[in-house]
């Protein structure tokens, strides 16, 4: 009996021990189940880190490409403007007269001196222009800007122009014929070639060439534009010609890379991406323009350093979330452990529930949004308010609004206060022909200028930059006779800019206007005043009312010249009429021009018109003769009116042809890619070589439908052909680019109005 009791007691101990072990095991399983919930977020942290790093790096690459694109466009535009200047000078009547005297061996020096003295300082008008040379084929003199020296080595060396080239070599090279703005290079060592544009004169003559006009490009300006592509003074910028030879190389101050270390063949073959040089990875950005190819290399570590702290903030937030989740799991486990123990002891049976183990898709679908938000936060959120303010002020100044109500709404949105009985607009224009060595580039000057001026002006105002060297100020006025106050404030600003920042400026003040909508007119007045005081080198603020009315300076700024060229190329008769009326009014009603200025204006307008016509390949001798023989602006206008319909029709034909070529190219590419189930607008845009947004708009214009609609119709059209061949629906779906027959059936019914099985049955019955 005692043995049986002892045995039952031992069995109870063993059972109690067994149950306790099982209960503890079940409790730990519960804890593991809770903690396993954290596995997916933990993996997500790793994925988010790498994905955000890659995405934010792409943002920086896009910034590099945008900056380099801007640099390439500005430099290329500078070369084109230099070529246009050479063409203009080569077509001057005074140069033709001078050339005839040189050819006939008549006295030349005084004539050359008078001619060179009459030429404007083109480098002051256009920052890209360096020096202007005129070489006469059989002449005894060389002209450089406003200097005239004998055509020999000794005098040539005094010009200090082309360091490694003798006068004989230069004269031999420029004895060739350069009909169409030829771009030349002179090797000055260390990949720093001197760039010039050559144009023979007389312009358009296929007879004997009488000389060559050479426009040297402002090398310092090109260097400064290339430097804007560096990050933290790191990087190397290259300018390569069409043969792949490096013509210019710029290094960042902190760059240790030498051009000799760069594998140029590999660089030429590669478009964009990452290239490895001497064990270090470099981000490559390349832009091809009509004249040169521009390349920038920046160490990946430097580019990645621009990303900022956002990625670390994302990780920190995720880690904090995981830690909070861990504490929550422990708390829930401790709360429910007693229930598990009681259940185990009561039932004596143990197990665990299993979930389906699936991860909700909402988390993964949200990842792209999180990463995109991270990139956008870094680049925009801190500057958004300032950008909005600047955009609204600039739009007011440039006359972008139609009504006062639009201005009020946008000012309210941007939190701008601009209220007064009247308004004045003022313009501060930098003397951009001189770059102070204290500044690295125009961006730095612009930022320094904005901060300095805002701190200097004590009366209410709104300030913004129009471009790198033009700044606009709006003064809302509540009192009377405030113009002297504004002038005194701006005079002090001009003095302080000169003394403290070593910047030369011209300041003009527009007329008083009564509404915000009229501020644009006051700005135009201020801009005109600036042009006037810059031309006459007046170093004090001047208002529109103070500007002399009977000035001898004609009106035909570069903006009007470009506008005239654009109007001719578009064949726009109404705009041409308005433009000529404006030129007529500004020069013959508003101004009192001398005969010399009238002739100068006529030659400038005549040269601009002929250049525009020849660029449009309108070489009808009757038209050219009519322009050449015109005695006044009205004669030129009536000749243009006759030829504009032809230009407009030709432009329309050209646009139609280009549209058809684009459509044919798109159709061929769709035909090639439609079987790819992963094909979408983004991948198609990459293959086509265009941004997604631009392709979306252009596709809609060309085809009248979206890309997805067009692709679906093409796939269903191909599917109909295959169904007629008794191929199964599943195989047809795969052959035309659908990942499943279900999505194919839906698309087929959406396009054809009936299921594919009905269509196939109908075809088989026929």
XYZ file of C-alpha atoms in Angstrom:
766
model
C 0.000 0.000 0.000
C 2.780 2.382 0.940
C 4.566 1.426 -2.301
C 1.478 2.357 -4.344
C 1.216 5.756 -2.609
C 4.897 6.378 -3.174
C 4.512 5.414 -6.868
C 1.479 7.709 -7.346
C 3.345 10.538 -5.628
C 6.294 10.103 -7.984
C 3.933 10.008 -10.977
C 2.311 13.274 -9.840
C 5.746 14.872 -9.497
C 6.731 13.693 -12.964
C 3.403 14.879 -14.420
C 3.748 18.265 -12.684
C 7.285 18.593 -14.012
C 6.120 17.599 -17.497
C 3.212 20.069 -17.444
C 5.474 22.869 -16.143
C 7.952 22.215 -18.963
C 5.226 22.177 -21.582
C 3.668 25.359 -20.197
C 7.043 27.115 -20.280
C 7.581 25.818 -23.812
C 4.175 27.144 -24.897
C 4.889 30.468 -23.196
C 8.173 30.811 -25.081
C 6.416 29.907 -28.327
C 3.982 32.736 -27.652
C 6.891 35.149 -27.083
C 8.592 34.000 -30.297
C 5.307 34.467 -32.174
C 5.086 38.038 -30.971
C 8.729 38.766 -31.773
C 8.455 37.178 -35.233
C 6.116 40.029 -36.141
C 9.192 42.281 -36.028
C 11.091 40.294 -38.676
C 9.370 41.981 -41.637
C 10.010 45.561 -40.378
C 13.620 44.620 -39.624
C 14.127 43.401 -43.202
C 12.304 46.498 -44.404
C 14.862 48.708 -42.605
C 17.672 47.117 -44.587
C 15.755 47.444 -47.857
C 14.789 51.037 -47.088
C 18.402 51.964 -46.392
C 19.721 50.639 -49.697
C 16.699 51.806 -51.700
C 16.766 55.311 -50.206
C 20.522 55.542 -50.739
C 20.156 54.606 -54.400
C 17.179 56.902 -54.945
C 18.729 59.915 -53.247
C 21.919 59.319 -55.227
C 19.846 59.382 -58.426
C 18.416 62.738 -57.326
C 21.956 64.116 -57.079
C 22.802 62.632 -60.498
C 19.787 64.419 -61.975
C 20.999 67.656 -60.403
C 24.438 67.092 -61.974
C 22.848 66.467 -65.384
C 20.633 69.564 -65.071
C 23.581 71.792 -64.112
C 25.750 70.419 -66.934
C 22.897 70.827 -69.427
C 22.567 74.475 -68.403
C 26.342 74.983 -68.716
C 26.438 73.344 -72.161
C 23.502 75.408 -73.428
C 24.983 78.684 -72.162
C 28.451 78.011 -73.638
C 27.030 76.801 -76.968
C 24.718 79.813 -77.110
C 27.775 82.003 -76.486
C 29.587 80.485 -79.472
C 26.526 81.016 -81.652
C 26.234 84.648 -80.509
C 29.941 85.158 -81.284
C 29.354 83.739 -84.766
C 26.379 86.061 -85.269
C 28.526 89.021 -84.229
C 31.235 88.026 -86.733
C 28.596 87.795 -89.469
C 27.170 91.173 -88.490
C 30.570 92.920 -88.569
C 31.487 91.249 -91.874
C 28.345 92.748 -93.416
C 28.980 96.333 -92.253
C 29.086 98.950 -95.011
C 31.978 100.753 -93.281
C 34.073 97.572 -93.328
C 33.413 97.137 -97.045
C 34.606 100.713 -97.682
C 37.697 100.179 -95.527
C 38.452 96.866 -97.242
C 38.317 98.552 -100.654
C 40.898 101.116 -99.521
C 43.168 98.356 -98.211
C 42.807 96.480 -101.460
C 43.676 99.607 -103.508
C 46.728 100.338 -101.325
C 45.311 103.691 -100.240
C 46.250 105.264 -96.841
C 44.820 102.953 -94.197
C 45.880 103.652 -90.609
C 43.657 106.661 -89.969
C 40.686 104.972 -91.639
C 41.247 101.830 -89.562
C 41.597 103.880 -86.413
C 38.325 105.720 -87.066
C 36.554 102.471 -87.905
C 37.812 100.665 -84.772
C 36.955 103.668 -82.570
C 33.377 103.640 -83.858
C 32.881 99.974 -82.972
C 31.086 99.348 -79.647
C 32.786 97.515 -76.792
C 31.192 94.170 -77.598
C 32.654 92.515 -74.484
C 30.606 94.942 -72.364
C 27.441 94.109 -74.287
C 27.924 90.343 -74.258
C 30.022 88.691 -71.544
C 30.907 85.728 -73.771
C 32.809 87.950 -76.239
C 36.528 88.310 -75.512
C 38.507 90.151 -78.178
C 37.548 91.093 -81.740
C 40.278 90.896 -84.420
C 40.176 91.932 -88.075
C 42.894 90.567 -90.405
C 43.070 92.049 -93.922
C 44.420 89.706 -96.577
C 46.798 92.221 -98.189
C 46.795 94.815 -95.440
C 49.634 96.299 -93.460
C 47.721 96.555 -90.188
C 45.959 94.318 -87.672
C 42.899 95.474 -85.705
C 42.180 94.250 -82.169
C 39.166 95.836 -80.479
C 40.005 99.549 -80.607
C 43.745 99.040 -81.286
C 45.493 99.141 -84.674
C 49.063 97.762 -84.967
C 51.380 96.943 -87.897
C 51.023 93.466 -89.410
C 54.388 92.066 -88.242
C 55.661 89.776 -85.480
C 56.869 92.550 -83.183
C 53.580 94.427 -83.144
C 51.617 91.178 -83.032
C 53.479 90.076 -79.875
C 52.506 93.353 -78.205
C 48.858 92.289 -78.484
C 49.560 89.229 -76.323
C 46.824 87.250 -78.013
C 47.883 83.795 -79.184
C 50.832 82.736 -77.041
C 52.194 79.813 -79.044
C 51.437 81.039 -82.598
C 53.586 83.421 -84.678
C 52.043 86.108 -86.829
C 53.072 84.285 -90.042
C 51.343 81.086 -88.874
C 48.252 83.037 -87.859
C 48.111 85.009 -91.118
C 48.492 81.767 -93.089
C 45.665 80.101 -91.163
C 43.320 83.072 -91.522
C 44.049 83.359 -95.252
C 41.594 80.476 -95.754
C 37.937 81.122 -96.521
C 35.492 80.880 -93.607
C 32.003 81.307 -95.011
C 29.815 80.034 -92.206
C 31.080 81.019 -88.747
C 33.935 78.485 -88.466
C 35.047 77.434 -84.976
C 38.845 77.203 -84.553
C 41.144 76.159 -81.710
C 44.666 77.208 -80.747
C 46.598 74.865 -78.474
C 47.987 76.750 -75.492
C 49.028 73.642 -73.571
C 47.605 71.795 -70.552
C 44.303 71.132 -72.312
C 43.428 74.817 -72.354
C 42.846 75.578 -76.041
C 41.953 79.104 -77.077
C 38.596 79.096 -78.886
C 37.761 81.549 -81.670
C 35.095 82.024 -84.334
C 36.270 83.057 -87.820
C 34.181 84.637 -90.591
C 35.529 85.800 -93.962
C 34.400 89.092 -95.410
C 32.707 90.368 -97.411
C 29.913 88.195 -95.991
C 28.107 85.896 -98.440
C 30.620 86.532 -101.233
C 31.881 83.562 -103.168
C 34.482 85.684 -104.957
C 37.778 86.915 -103.617
C 38.065 86.986 -99.824
C 39.331 90.330 -98.516
C 39.992 89.370 -94.924
C 38.842 87.522 -91.820
C 37.017 88.597 -88.661
C 38.082 86.603 -85.599
C 36.013 86.630 -82.383
C 37.924 85.263 -79.379
C 35.741 83.682 -76.701
C 35.980 84.942 -73.103
C 37.902 82.028 -71.597
C 37.369 83.156 -67.987
C 33.594 83.094 -68.415
C 33.735 79.550 -69.829
C 35.931 78.488 -66.908
C 33.477 79.950 -64.408
C 30.533 78.214 -66.043
C 32.394 74.881 -65.967
C 33.246 75.393 -62.279
C 29.549 75.561 -61.373
C 29.418 71.790 -61.963
C 31.848 70.978 -59.129
C 30.790 69.880 -55.640
C 32.858 71.049 -52.668
C 35.586 72.101 -55.128
C 35.851 68.456 -56.212
C 35.594 67.191 -59.777
C 36.940 67.587 -63.273
C 35.097 69.148 -66.242
C 36.112 68.397 -69.829
C 35.162 69.987 -73.136
C 35.712 67.570 -76.039
C 35.388 68.152 -79.762
C 33.594 65.903 -82.242
C 36.706 63.743 -82.641
C 36.751 62.933 -78.923
C 39.818 65.097 -78.209
C 39.919 67.094 -74.982
C 40.098 70.817 -75.777
C 39.568 72.174 -72.273
C 39.973 70.671 -68.822
C 38.959 72.308 -65.522
C 39.864 70.892 -62.111
C 38.256 71.518 -58.758
C 40.561 73.042 -56.147
C 40.478 69.834 -54.065
C 40.743 67.399 -56.996
C 43.739 65.056 -57.090
C 42.701 63.368 -60.345
C 44.747 64.185 -63.443
C 43.409 63.974 -66.978
C 46.209 61.528 -67.819
C 44.616 59.050 -65.399
C 41.252 59.119 -67.213
C 40.644 56.291 -69.737
C 39.335 58.541 -72.532
C 38.178 55.715 -74.895
C 36.095 54.261 -72.075
C 34.802 57.744 -71.223
C 33.770 58.408 -74.840
C 31.952 55.066 -75.123
C 30.042 55.510 -71.849
C 27.066 57.877 -71.655
C 26.219 58.326 -67.967
C 26.659 56.323 -64.801
C 29.641 55.303 -62.687
C 33.211 54.927 -63.917
C 36.133 53.584 -61.880
C 39.451 55.461 -62.060
C 42.514 54.491 -59.990
C 40.367 52.444 -57.616
C 37.887 55.265 -56.903
C 34.345 55.457 -58.263
C 33.302 58.634 -60.104
C 29.840 59.793 -61.148
C 29.873 60.575 -64.876
C 27.616 63.191 -66.452
C 27.822 63.860 -70.199
C 25.979 66.273 -72.497
C 26.421 66.379 -76.276
C 25.813 69.692 -78.019
C 26.159 70.665 -81.669
C 29.743 71.912 -81.267
C 31.255 70.143 -78.244
C 30.648 67.321 -75.791
C 30.730 68.345 -72.106
C 31.814 65.836 -69.447
C 31.893 66.139 -65.647
C 33.422 63.581 -63.266
C 32.823 63.894 -59.509
C 33.830 61.307 -56.874
C 30.867 59.202 -55.808
C 31.687 59.820 -52.152
C 31.367 63.586 -52.677
C 28.068 63.240 -54.558
C 26.737 60.892 -51.900
C 27.774 63.400 -49.248
C 25.307 65.886 -50.768
C 22.397 63.623 -49.916
C 22.198 64.973 -46.376
C 21.006 63.411 -43.152
C 17.560 62.303 -44.381
C 18.520 58.663 -44.866
C 19.879 58.499 -41.307
C 16.692 60.079 -40.006
C 14.651 57.401 -41.795
C 16.729 54.628 -40.245
C 16.555 56.220 -36.787
C 12.773 56.428 -36.982
C 12.552 52.803 -38.115
C 14.833 51.629 -35.295
C 12.788 53.581 -32.747
C 9.623 51.996 -34.157
C 11.118 48.508 -33.921
C 12.258 49.135 -30.352
C 8.785 50.373 -29.435
C 7.330 47.279 -31.102
C 9.713 45.065 -29.126
C 8.626 46.619 -25.828
C 4.972 46.229 -26.856
C 5.542 42.537 -27.626
C 7.156 41.953 -24.217
C 4.284 43.735 -22.469
C 1.651 41.706 -24.357
C 3.532 38.477 -23.674
C 3.714 39.148 -19.930
C 0.026 40.070 -19.884
C -1.118 36.898 -21.689
C 1.375 34.420 -20.212
C -0.810 33.678 -17.181
C -3.727 32.782 -19.466
C -1.528 30.360 -21.420
C -0.265 28.741 -18.218
C -3.809 28.299 -16.847
C -5.000 26.867 -20.144
C -2.089 24.413 -20.298
C -2.592 23.220 -16.778
C -6.289 22.778 -17.305
C -6.191 20.935 -20.624
C -2.881 19.102 -20.295
C -2.587 19.518 -24.046
C -0.239 21.852 -25.817
C 0.049 23.295 -29.272
C 0.359 26.503 -31.096
C -1.671 28.387 -33.617
C -0.133 29.114 -36.927
C -0.866 32.120 -39.003
C -0.774 32.279 -42.745
C 2.625 33.949 -42.629
C 1.723 36.479 -45.262
C 2.940 40.062 -45.156
C 0.435 42.774 -45.914
C 1.041 44.424 -49.263
C 0.177 47.885 -47.968
C 3.618 48.215 -46.367
C 5.492 47.389 -49.571
C 3.203 49.542 -51.655
C 4.019 52.422 -49.339
C 7.818 52.119 -49.680
C 8.134 54.099 -52.980
C 6.072 56.912 -51.471
C 8.284 56.988 -48.350
C 11.477 57.139 -50.427
C 10.106 59.752 -52.807
C 8.979 61.866 -49.856
C 12.441 61.570 -48.323
C 14.109 62.893 -51.477
C 11.567 65.677 -51.875
C 11.878 66.702 -48.227
C 15.624 67.064 -48.561
C 15.575 69.193 -51.706
C 12.413 71.293 -51.409
C 10.706 71.607 -48.039
C 13.208 74.043 -46.504
C 13.234 76.294 -49.587
C 9.620 75.937 -50.698
C 8.377 79.126 -49.093
C 11.213 81.276 -50.465
C 10.859 79.749 -53.929
C 7.137 80.512 -53.940
C 7.701 84.115 -52.890
C 10.409 84.654 -55.494
C 8.264 83.099 -58.229
C 5.277 85.365 -57.469
C 7.386 88.547 -57.230
C 9.203 87.678 -60.473
C 5.888 86.998 -62.207
C 4.546 90.391 -61.096
C 7.687 92.147 -62.318
C 7.758 90.384 -65.690
C 4.050 91.035 -66.351
C 2.852 87.454 -66.061
C -0.562 88.290 -64.570
C -3.707 89.375 -66.388
C -5.772 90.712 -63.466
C -5.293 92.232 -60.022
C -7.346 89.392 -58.530
C -4.814 86.798 -59.741
C -2.020 88.782 -58.096
C -3.917 89.054 -54.788
C -4.638 85.314 -54.688
C -1.024 84.334 -55.390
C 0.344 86.865 -52.880
C -1.998 85.469 -50.239
C -0.863 81.912 -51.020
C 2.821 82.899 -50.853
C 2.313 85.043 -47.719
C 3.513 88.235 -49.446
C 2.504 91.673 -48.167
C 2.604 94.268 -50.950
C 0.147 97.091 -50.353
C 0.425 100.835 -50.962
C -1.124 103.862 -52.652
C 1.450 103.576 -55.428
C 4.503 101.522 -56.413
C 7.994 102.001 -57.811
C 10.137 99.324 -59.458
C 13.920 99.601 -59.421
C 16.609 97.559 -61.171
C 20.144 96.887 -59.946
C 22.360 95.670 -62.789
C 25.870 94.329 -62.199
C 28.702 95.305 -64.501
C 29.074 91.703 -65.731
C 32.022 92.455 -68.030
C 34.289 92.309 -64.956
C 34.401 89.230 -62.679
C 35.935 89.952 -59.276
C 38.438 87.297 -58.199
C 36.946 87.184 -54.698
C 33.944 85.248 -56.041
C 33.977 81.727 -57.410
C 31.032 82.002 -59.808
C 27.919 84.010 -60.641
C 25.792 81.929 -58.261
C 27.982 83.026 -55.380
C 27.798 86.677 -56.474
C 24.018 86.462 -56.831
C 23.490 84.989 -53.341
C 25.891 87.473 -51.767
C 24.143 90.326 -53.565
C 20.643 89.254 -52.449
C 21.605 88.930 -48.769
C 23.544 92.198 -48.764
C 20.876 94.344 -50.447
C 18.055 92.984 -48.275
C 19.981 94.023 -45.160
C 20.805 97.476 -46.585
C 17.280 98.617 -47.521
C 15.310 99.773 -44.479
C 12.048 100.877 -46.147
C 9.365 98.282 -47.103
C 10.264 96.435 -50.301
C 10.195 93.116 -52.145
C 13.415 91.906 -53.777
C 14.237 89.157 -56.286
C 16.812 88.292 -58.929
C 15.853 88.231 -62.627
C 19.092 86.590 -63.755
C 22.658 86.326 -62.455
C 23.395 90.030 -62.844
C 19.981 91.731 -62.858
C 17.954 92.285 -59.663
C 14.543 93.893 -59.243
C 13.055 95.715 -56.241
C 9.418 96.704 -55.680
C 8.720 99.603 -53.303
C 5.093 99.873 -52.040
C 4.549 103.557 -51.133
C 1.960 105.037 -48.753
C 3.391 108.564 -48.393
C 3.896 111.435 -50.831
C 7.063 112.514 -52.660
C 8.942 109.283 -51.827
C 11.092 109.182 -54.986
C 13.969 111.195 -53.401
C 13.918 108.833 -50.395
C 14.114 105.766 -52.640
C 16.921 107.354 -54.669
C 18.924 108.146 -51.500
C 18.496 104.603 -50.165
C 19.620 103.077 -53.463
C 22.550 105.504 -53.732
C 23.770 104.290 -50.343
C 23.334 100.675 -51.490
C 25.415 101.396 -54.611
C 28.212 103.003 -52.576
C 28.287 100.142 -50.046
C 28.308 97.512 -52.803
C 31.316 99.226 -54.342
C 33.202 99.738 -51.058
C 32.385 96.508 -49.216
C 31.667 93.990 -51.983
C 33.801 95.544 -54.759
C 30.884 95.242 -57.181
C 30.174 97.841 -59.865
C 26.449 98.402 -60.375
C 23.985 100.487 -62.376
C 20.681 101.399 -60.697
C 17.567 102.597 -62.518
C 14.172 103.577 -61.072
C 10.942 103.275 -63.055
C 7.939 105.571 -63.108
C 5.351 105.635 -60.326
C 2.387 103.295 -60.952
C -0.884 103.002 -59.049
C -1.612 99.230 -59.192
C 0.351 96.015 -58.783
C -0.610 95.054 -62.335
C 1.317 98.094 -63.635
C 4.511 97.220 -61.743
C 5.753 95.387 -64.862
C 5.647 98.686 -66.787
C 7.622 100.436 -64.055
C 10.147 97.577 -64.207
C 10.502 98.005 -67.984
C 11.158 101.711 -67.433
C 13.795 100.926 -64.797
C 15.438 98.413 -67.131
C 15.560 101.003 -69.896
C 17.134 103.518 -67.497
C 19.767 100.918 -66.540
C 20.647 100.320 -70.187
C 20.992 104.066 -70.686
C 23.228 104.716 -67.673
C 25.314 101.640 -68.446
C 25.855 102.887 -72.010
C 26.889 106.322 -70.685
C 28.691 104.833 -67.625
C 26.693 106.878 -65.087
C 27.481 105.725 -61.540
C 24.463 107.001 -59.602
C 20.780 105.954 -59.372
C 18.651 107.573 -62.060
C 14.866 107.641 -62.410
C 12.831 107.524 -65.600
C 11.740 111.154 -65.110
C 15.381 112.272 -64.862
C 16.521 110.493 -68.031
C 17.136 112.837 -70.999
C 14.360 112.645 -73.569
C 16.440 113.520 -76.650
C 19.141 110.891 -76.444
C 21.256 110.047 -79.470
C 21.293 106.321 -78.643
C 19.078 104.225 -80.911
C 16.783 101.488 -79.570
C 17.468 97.958 -80.798
C 18.496 95.780 -77.820
C 19.528 92.148 -78.109
C 16.086 91.045 -76.859
C 14.386 92.899 -79.725
C 16.884 91.462 -82.216
C 16.187 87.907 -81.036
C 12.443 88.622 -81.041
C 12.669 89.819 -84.664
C 14.569 86.690 -85.738
C 12.040 84.455 -83.978
C 9.081 86.301 -85.542
C 10.523 85.942 -89.062
C 11.198 82.235 -88.567
C 7.622 81.711 -87.354
C 6.159 83.698 -90.258
C 3.993 85.720 -87.845
C 2.751 88.782 -89.777
C 0.811 90.420 -86.919
C 3.715 90.176 -84.495
C 6.103 91.476 -87.181
C 3.866 94.507 -87.704
C 3.754 95.242 -83.955
C 7.516 94.801 -83.690
C 8.303 97.209 -86.533
C 5.815 99.738 -85.147
C 7.530 99.505 -81.770
C 11.012 99.957 -83.318
C 9.683 102.883 -85.388
C 8.105 104.549 -82.360
C 11.045 104.025 -80.009
C 13.590 105.418 -82.482
C 11.758 108.103 -84.467
C 9.001 109.331 -82.134
C 10.441 108.868 -78.663
C 14.062 109.621 -79.684
C 15.787 112.246 -81.790
C 18.415 110.212 -83.652
C 21.276 111.615 -85.653
C 21.817 110.524 -89.260
C 24.727 108.315 -88.195
C 22.592 106.540 -85.610
C 19.752 106.084 -88.123
C 22.151 104.480 -90.602
C 23.629 102.299 -87.866
C 20.127 101.181 -86.827
C 19.191 100.405 -90.461
C 22.300 98.277 -90.991
C 21.687 96.405 -87.741
C 18.042 95.651 -88.616
C 18.987 94.801 -92.213
C 21.731 92.386 -91.087
C 19.389 90.745 -88.565
C 16.670 90.215 -91.191
C 19.069 88.794 -93.804
C 20.578 86.454 -91.211
C 17.134 85.192 -90.200
C 16.125 84.632 -93.847
C 19.302 82.723 -94.627
C 18.915 80.569 -91.541
C 15.501 79.654 -92.951
C 17.204 78.911 -96.319
C 15.262 81.720 -97.967
C 17.876 82.806 -100.510
C 15.594 84.234 -103.206
C 17.732 86.923 -104.791
C 14.718 89.188 -105.195
C 14.075 89.116 -101.435
C 17.724 89.618 -100.479
C 18.083 92.456 -102.987
C 14.917 94.071 -101.653
C 16.253 94.011 -98.088
C 19.694 95.228 -99.182
C 18.303 98.128 -101.240
C 15.706 99.209 -98.631
C 16.060 102.859 -97.621
C 14.015 102.711 -94.424
C 12.353 100.335 -91.970
C 9.050 100.494 -93.841
C 10.695 99.165 -97.026
C 12.192 96.232 -95.103
C 8.809 95.497 -93.526
C 6.972 95.326 -96.890
C 9.620 93.007 -98.372
C 9.234 90.705 -95.362
C 5.427 90.707 -95.602
C 5.717 89.216 -99.101
C 7.966 86.335 -98.048
C 6.468 85.499 -94.619
C 3.638 83.276 -96.002
C 6.260 81.110 -97.727
C 8.261 80.829 -94.491
C 5.150 80.004 -92.453
C 4.054 77.323 -94.936
C 7.549 75.846 -94.998
C 7.663 75.817 -91.191
C 4.308 74.026 -91.100
C 5.525 71.423 -93.612
C 8.665 70.932 -91.575
C 6.677 70.418 -88.365
C 4.330 67.964 -90.133
C 7.265 66.002 -91.504
C 8.958 65.892 -88.101
C 5.699 64.720 -86.490
C 5.339 61.892 -89.050
C 8.944 60.836 -88.498
C 8.372 60.755 -84.742
C 5.172 58.727 -85.163
C 6.927 56.244 -87.447
C 9.777 55.856 -84.973
C 7.334 55.280 -82.093
C 5.311 52.732 -84.101
C 8.481 50.802 -84.972
C 9.639 50.788 -81.345
C 6.208 49.622 -80.097
C 6.260 46.876 -82.745
C 9.620 45.785 -81.378
C 8.729 45.920 -77.671
C 4.995 45.131 -77.354
C 5.628 41.432 -76.479
C 7.414 42.497 -73.269
C 4.945 42.115 -70.392
C 6.932 44.665 -68.326
C 6.587 47.381 -70.984
C 5.187 50.665 -69.665
C 5.562 54.366 -70.368
C 8.681 54.716 -68.194
C 10.615 51.861 -69.855
C 9.442 52.928 -73.313
C 10.556 56.521 -72.647
C 13.990 55.264 -71.616
C 14.330 53.252 -74.850
C 13.022 56.164 -76.918
C 15.459 58.579 -75.285
C 13.017 61.059 -73.758
C 11.765 61.885 -70.267
C 8.534 60.204 -69.185
C 6.545 63.438 -68.727
C 7.640 64.886 -72.070
C 6.864 61.638 -73.931
C 3.419 61.443 -72.303
C 2.475 64.912 -73.590
C 4.052 64.437 -77.031
C 2.448 60.999 -77.488
C -0.986 62.444 -76.711
C -0.459 65.213 -79.289
C 0.823 62.847 -81.996
C -1.659 59.974 -81.631
C -4.618 61.533 -79.808
C -4.567 58.769 -77.168
C -2.355 57.893 -74.218
C 0.545 55.471 -74.541
C -1.251 52.769 -72.521
C -4.344 52.984 -74.760
C -2.245 52.810 -77.919
C -0.213 49.849 -76.607
C -3.386 47.986 -75.587
C -4.950 48.510 -79.030
C -1.800 47.307 -80.794
C -1.596 44.207 -78.604
C -5.259 43.340 -79.189
C -4.802 43.885 -82.936
C -1.912 41.377 -82.909
C -3.973 39.034 -80.724
C -6.811 39.005 -83.280
C -4.363 37.924 -85.967
C -3.081 35.080 -83.773
C -6.585 33.946 -82.744
C -7.447 33.528 -86.409
C -4.633 30.959 -86.543
C -6.365 28.798 -83.869
C -3.698 29.453 -81.228
C -4.880 29.000 -77.644
C -5.927 32.066 -75.688
C -3.270 31.488 -73.031
C -0.492 31.302 -75.634
C -1.834 34.358 -77.454
C -1.864 36.340 -74.193
C 1.780 35.499 -73.575
C 2.781 36.204 -77.201
C 1.310 39.730 -77.192
C 2.800 40.765 -73.851
C 0.259 39.919 -71.123
C 1.516 38.270 -67.950
C -1.751 36.351 -67.457
C -4.640 35.272 -69.650
C -7.018 36.896 -67.129
C -5.634 40.400 -67.771
C -5.605 39.598 -71.500
C -9.295 38.601 -71.461
C -10.251 41.835 -69.696
C -8.237 43.961 -72.120
C -9.633 42.102 -75.144
C -13.219 42.627 -74.018
C -12.509 46.293 -73.246
C -11.216 46.910 -76.781
C -13.286 44.498 -78.915
C -16.511 44.422 -76.870
C -16.567 40.602 -76.576
C -14.420 37.918 -74.896
C -11.535 36.407 -76.903
C -13.178 32.966 -76.783
C -16.246 34.325 -78.631
C -14.021 35.991 -81.176
C -12.031 32.767 -81.714
C -15.247 30.710 -82.052
C -16.631 33.192 -84.565
C -13.448 33.000 -86.635
C -13.468 29.175 -86.590
C -17.128 29.096 -87.769
C -16.268 31.392 -90.651
